Amino acid sequence: MNRTRLILTGFMASGKTTLGRIVANSIGWLHKDLDKIIEAHFSKSISELFKELGEEKFREIESDFLVKELKDDFIVLSLGGGTITFSENFKKIKDAGYLVYLYSSPEKIYERLKFKVDRPMFQTIDSKPMEKNEAIKKITALLSAREKYYSQADLIFSTNEKNVGRSVDLLIKQIKPFLELKS
Ligand code: S3P
């Protein structure tokens, strides 16, 4: 297993970006966020790209960026929630580094997502946030469809009931033995 890349997967709002940035800082590696890299490249938000290109084309672009970003060493890469579930992405990700699945329950995900307007999967056709029951149903269905990929991570780490500081401390403790850290 490659010990110079830490890759974070998990559903939207499970903490991939937030934890990725802090963990990378703490271990002295570079943090990369796949969504943010794509947004910066096109000068457009993921929501805009979804709307303009459709999901299929977005996924092709996402796969291309994934391959590029996985070339560097000593990186923490935060994936998008769906990245791991498309075409060859899963195998490439597994081969490239130490994979952590950040788990959160559908209720927790809903609580964290409900005021955000930048997640295209959870907007109605007229770009309004979804109603609670509908959103939780959609999160539950999507999460269980994706579970078969997420669950094959090297480590499953729950961010459900922990605050960010506690998650960072515990996560670093658990991943340290598997990474080639500079002393
Ligand atoms: C998606 C998750 C988003 C983003 C896009 C699609 C998904 O990333 O890539 O909206 O399919 O779950 P985050 O998980 O960082 O929100």
CSV table of C-alpha atoms and ligand atoms in Angstrom, one decimal:
chain,number,residue,atom,x,y,z
A,1,MET,CA,0.0,0.0,0.0
A,2,ASN,CA,1.2,3.5,-0.8
A,3,ARG,CA,1.9,5.4,2.5
A,4,THR,CA,2.4,8.8,1.0
A,5,ARG,CA,-1.2,9.7,0.2
A,6,LEU,CA,-4.1,10.0,2.5
A,7,ILE,CA,-7.5,10.0,0.7
A,8,LEU,CA,-10.7,10.9,2.4
A,9,THR,CA,-14.1,9.7,1.1
A,10,GLY,CA,-17.6,9.8,2.5
A,11,PHE,CA,-21.0,11.5,1.9
A,12,MET,CA,-21.4,15.2,1.4
A,13,ALA,CA,-21.0,17.1,4.7
A,14,SER,CA,-19.2,14.2,6.4
A,15,GLY,CA,-16.1,16.4,7.1
A,16,LYS,CA,-13.8,15.5,4.1
A,17,THR,CA,-12.7,19.1,3.4
A,18,THR,CA,-12.6,20.4,7.0
A,19,LEU,CA,-10.8,17.4,8.4
A,20,GLY,CA,-8.6,17.0,5.3
A,21,ARG,CA,-7.3,20.6,5.7
A,22,ILE,CA,-6.5,20.3,9.4
A,23,VAL,CA,-5.0,16.8,9.2
A,24,ALA,CA,-2.8,17.8,6.3
A,25,ASN,CA,-1.6,20.8,8.3
A,26,SER,CA,-0.9,18.7,11.4
A,27,ILE,CA,1.2,16.1,9.5
A,28,GLY,CA,2.9,18.6,7.2
A,29,TRP,CA,1.4,17.3,4.0
A,30,LEU,CA,-0.3,19.3,1.2
A,31,HIS,CA,-4.1,19.4,1.3
A,32,LYS,CA,-6.0,19.0,-2.0
A,33,ASP,CA,-9.7,19.2,-2.4
A,34,LEU,CA,-11.0,17.7,-5.7
A,35,ASP,CA,-14.2,19.8,-5.9
A,36,LYS,CA,-12.2,23.0,-5.2
A,37,ILE,CA,-9.6,22.2,-7.8
A,38,ILE,CA,-12.3,21.6,-10.4
A,39,GLU,CA,-14.1,24.8,-9.4
A,40,ALA,CA,-10.9,26.9,-9.6
A,41,HIS,CA,-10.0,25.4,-13.0
A,42,PHE,CA,-13.3,26.3,-14.6
A,43,SER,CA,-13.9,29.4,-12.4
A,44,LYS,CA,-17.4,27.9,-11.8
A,45,SER,CA,-19.1,26.3,-8.8
A,46,ILE,CA,-19.8,22.5,-8.8
A,47,SER,CA,-23.5,23.4,-8.9
A,48,GLU,CA,-23.0,25.5,-12.1
A,49,LEU,CA,-21.0,22.7,-13.7
A,50,PHE,CA,-23.6,20.1,-12.8
A,51,LYS,CA,-26.3,22.4,-14.4
A,52,GLU,CA,-24.3,23.2,-17.5
A,53,LEU,CA,-22.8,19.9,-18.3
A,54,GLY,CA,-25.0,17.3,-16.6
A,55,GLU,CA,-23.8,14.7,-14.1
A,56,GLU,CA,-22.3,12.3,-16.6
A,57,LYS,CA,-20.0,14.9,-18.2
A,58,PHE,CA,-19.1,16.2,-14.7
A,59,ARG,CA,-18.1,12.7,-13.6
A,60,GLU,CA,-15.8,12.4,-16.7
A,61,ILE,CA,-14.1,15.6,-15.8
A,62,GLU,CA,-13.9,14.6,-12.1
A,63,SER,CA,-12.2,11.3,-13.1
A,64,ASP,CA,-9.6,13.2,-15.2
A,65,PHE,CA,-8.8,15.5,-12.3
A,66,LEU,CA,-8.6,12.6,-9.9
A,67,VAL,CA,-6.0,10.8,-12.0
A,68,LYS,CA,-3.9,14.0,-12.2
A,69,GLU,CA,-4.1,14.8,-8.5
A,70,LEU,CA,-3.3,11.3,-7.4
A,71,LYS,CA,0.2,11.6,-8.9
A,72,ASP,CA,1.7,13.7,-6.1
A,73,ASP,CA,3.2,12.3,-2.9
A,74,PHE,CA,2.7,13.5,0.7
A,75,ILE,CA,-0.8,14.8,0.0
A,76,VAL,CA,-4.2,14.6,1.7
A,77,LEU,CA,-6.8,14.4,-1.0
A,78,SER,CA,-10.5,15.2,-0.1
A,79,LEU,CA,-12.7,13.6,-2.7
A,80,GLY,CA,-16.3,14.6,-3.7
A,81,GLY,CA,-19.0,12.4,-2.1
A,82,GLY,CA,-19.6,10.5,-5.4
A,83,THR,CA,-16.1,10.4,-6.8
A,84,ILE,CA,-15.4,6.9,-5.5
A,85,THR,CA,-18.5,5.4,-7.1
A,86,PHE,CA,-17.7,6.0,-10.7
A,87,SER,CA,-16.1,3.8,-13.4
A,88,GLU,CA,-12.5,3.1,-12.6
A,89,ASN,CA,-12.2,5.7,-9.9
A,90,PHE,CA,-12.6,3.2,-7.1
A,91,LYS,CA,-9.6,1.0,-8.1
A,92,LYS,CA,-7.4,4.0,-8.8
A,93,ILE,CA,-8.2,5.5,-5.4
A,94,LYS,CA,-7.6,2.2,-3.6
A,95,ASP,CA,-4.2,1.7,-5.3
A,96,ALA,CA,-3.0,5.2,-4.7
A,97,GLY,CA,-3.0,5.5,-1.0
A,98,TYR,CA,-4.5,5.0,2.5
A,99,LEU,CA,-8.3,5.4,2.2
A,100,VAL,CA,-10.5,6.7,5.0
A,101,TYR,CA,-14.3,6.7,4.9
A,102,LEU,CA,-15.7,9.4,7.1
A,103,TYR,CA,-19.1,8.1,8.2
A,104,SER,CA,-22.1,10.2,9.2
A,105,SER,CA,-25.7,9.2,9.6
A,106,PRO,CA,-28.4,10.5,7.2
A,107,GLU,CA,-29.9,12.7,9.9
A,108,LYS,CA,-26.6,14.2,10.8
A,109,ILE,CA,-25.9,14.8,7.1
A,110,TYR,CA,-29.2,16.5,6.7
A,111,GLU,CA,-28.6,18.8,9.7
A,112,ARG,CA,-25.3,19.9,8.2
A,113,LEU,CA,-26.6,20.3,4.7
A,114,LYS,CA,-29.9,22.0,5.3
A,115,PHE,CA,-28.8,25.6,5.0
A,116,LYS,CA,-26.3,25.0,2.2
A,117,VAL,CA,-27.4,26.0,-1.3
A,118,ASP,CA,-24.3,24.7,-3.1
A,119,ARG,CA,-25.1,21.0,-3.2
A,120,PRO,CA,-26.8,20.2,-6.5
A,121,MET,CA,-28.0,16.8,-5.4
A,122,PHE,CA,-30.1,18.3,-2.7
A,123,GLN,CA,-31.9,21.1,-4.5
A,124,THR,CA,-35.3,20.8,-6.2
A,125,ILE,CA,-35.5,21.6,-9.9
A,126,ASP,CA,-36.1,25.3,-9.2
A,127,SER,CA,-32.9,25.4,-7.0
A,128,LYS,CA,-34.7,25.5,-3.6
A,129,PRO,CA,-33.5,23.3,-0.7
A,130,MET,CA,-35.5,20.0,-0.5
A,131,GLU,CA,-38.1,19.4,2.2
A,132,LYS,CA,-36.7,17.4,5.2
A,133,ASN,CA,-38.4,14.0,4.7
A,134,GLU,CA,-37.6,14.0,1.0
A,135,ALA,CA,-34.0,15.0,1.6
A,136,ILE,CA,-33.5,12.3,4.3
A,137,LYS,CA,-35.0,9.7,2.0
A,138,LYS,CA,-32.7,10.7,-0.8
A,139,ILE,CA,-29.6,10.8,1.5
A,140,THR,CA,-30.5,7.3,2.9
A,141,ALA,CA,-31.0,5.8,-0.5
A,142,LEU,CA,-27.8,7.3,-2.0
A,143,LEU,CA,-25.8,6.4,1.1
A,144,SER,CA,-26.8,2.8,1.0
A,145,ALA,CA,-26.1,2.6,-2.8
A,146,ARG,CA,-22.6,4.0,-2.1
A,147,GLU,CA,-21.9,2.0,1.0
A,148,LYS,CA,-20.4,-0.9,-1.0
A,149,TYR,CA,-17.6,1.4,-2.1
A,150,TYR,CA,-17.2,3.5,1.1
A,151,SER,CA,-17.1,0.3,3.2
A,152,GLN,CA,-14.0,-1.0,1.4
A,153,ALA,CA,-11.9,1.8,2.8
A,154,ASP,CA,-8.8,1.0,4.9
A,155,LEU,CA,-10.4,2.8,7.8
A,156,ILE,CA,-14.0,3.6,8.6
A,157,PHE,CA,-14.1,6.7,10.9
A,158,SER,CA,-17.3,8.1,12.3
A,159,THR,CA,-17.7,11.8,12.4
A,160,ASN,CA,-21.2,11.5,13.6
A,161,GLU,CA,-21.0,12.6,17.2
A,162,LYS,CA,-17.6,14.2,17.4
A,163,ASN,CA,-16.6,17.8,17.1
A,164,VAL,CA,-13.9,18.8,14.6
A,165,GLY,CA,-11.0,18.9,17.2
A,166,ARG,CA,-11.8,15.5,18.7
A,167,SER,CA,-12.2,14.0,15.2
A,168,VAL,CA,-8.8,15.4,14.1
A,169,ASP,CA,-7.0,14.1,17.2
A,170,LEU,CA,-8.5,10.6,17.0
A,171,LEU,CA,-8.1,10.3,13.2
A,172,ILE,CA,-4.4,11.3,13.3
A,173,LYS,CA,-3.8,8.7,16.1
A,174,GLN,CA,-5.4,6.0,14.0
A,175,ILE,CA,-3.8,6.8,10.6
A,176,LYS,CA,-0.3,7.6,11.8
A,177,PRO,CA,1.0,4.0,11.7
A,178,PHE,CA,0.0,3.7,8.1
A,179,LEU,CA,1.6,6.8,6.7
A,180,GLU,CA,5.2,7.6,5.9
A,181,LEU,CA,5.5,10.7,8.1
A,182,LYS,CA,8.5,13.0,8.1
A,183,SER,CA,9.9,13.0,11.6
B,1,S3P,C1,-21.4,15.1,-4.8
B,1,S3P,C2,-20.7,15.6,-3.7
B,1,S3P,C3,-20.1,17.0,-3.8
B,1,S3P,C4,-19.8,17.4,-5.2
B,1,S3P,C5,-21.0,17.2,-6.1
B,1,S3P,C6,-21.5,15.7,-6.1
B,1,S3P,C7,-22.0,13.7,-4.6
B,1,S3P,O1,-18.9,17.0,-3.0
B,1,S3P,O2,-18.7,16.6,-5.8
B,1,S3P,O3,-22.0,18.0,-5.6
B,1,S3P,O4,-22.3,13.1,-5.6
B,1,S3P,O5,-22.1,13.2,-3.5
B,1,S3P,P1,-18.9,17.0,-1.4
B,1,S3P,O6,-19.0,15.6,-0.9
B,1,S3P,O7,-17.5,17.5,-1.1
B,1,S3P,O8,-20.0,17.8,-1.0
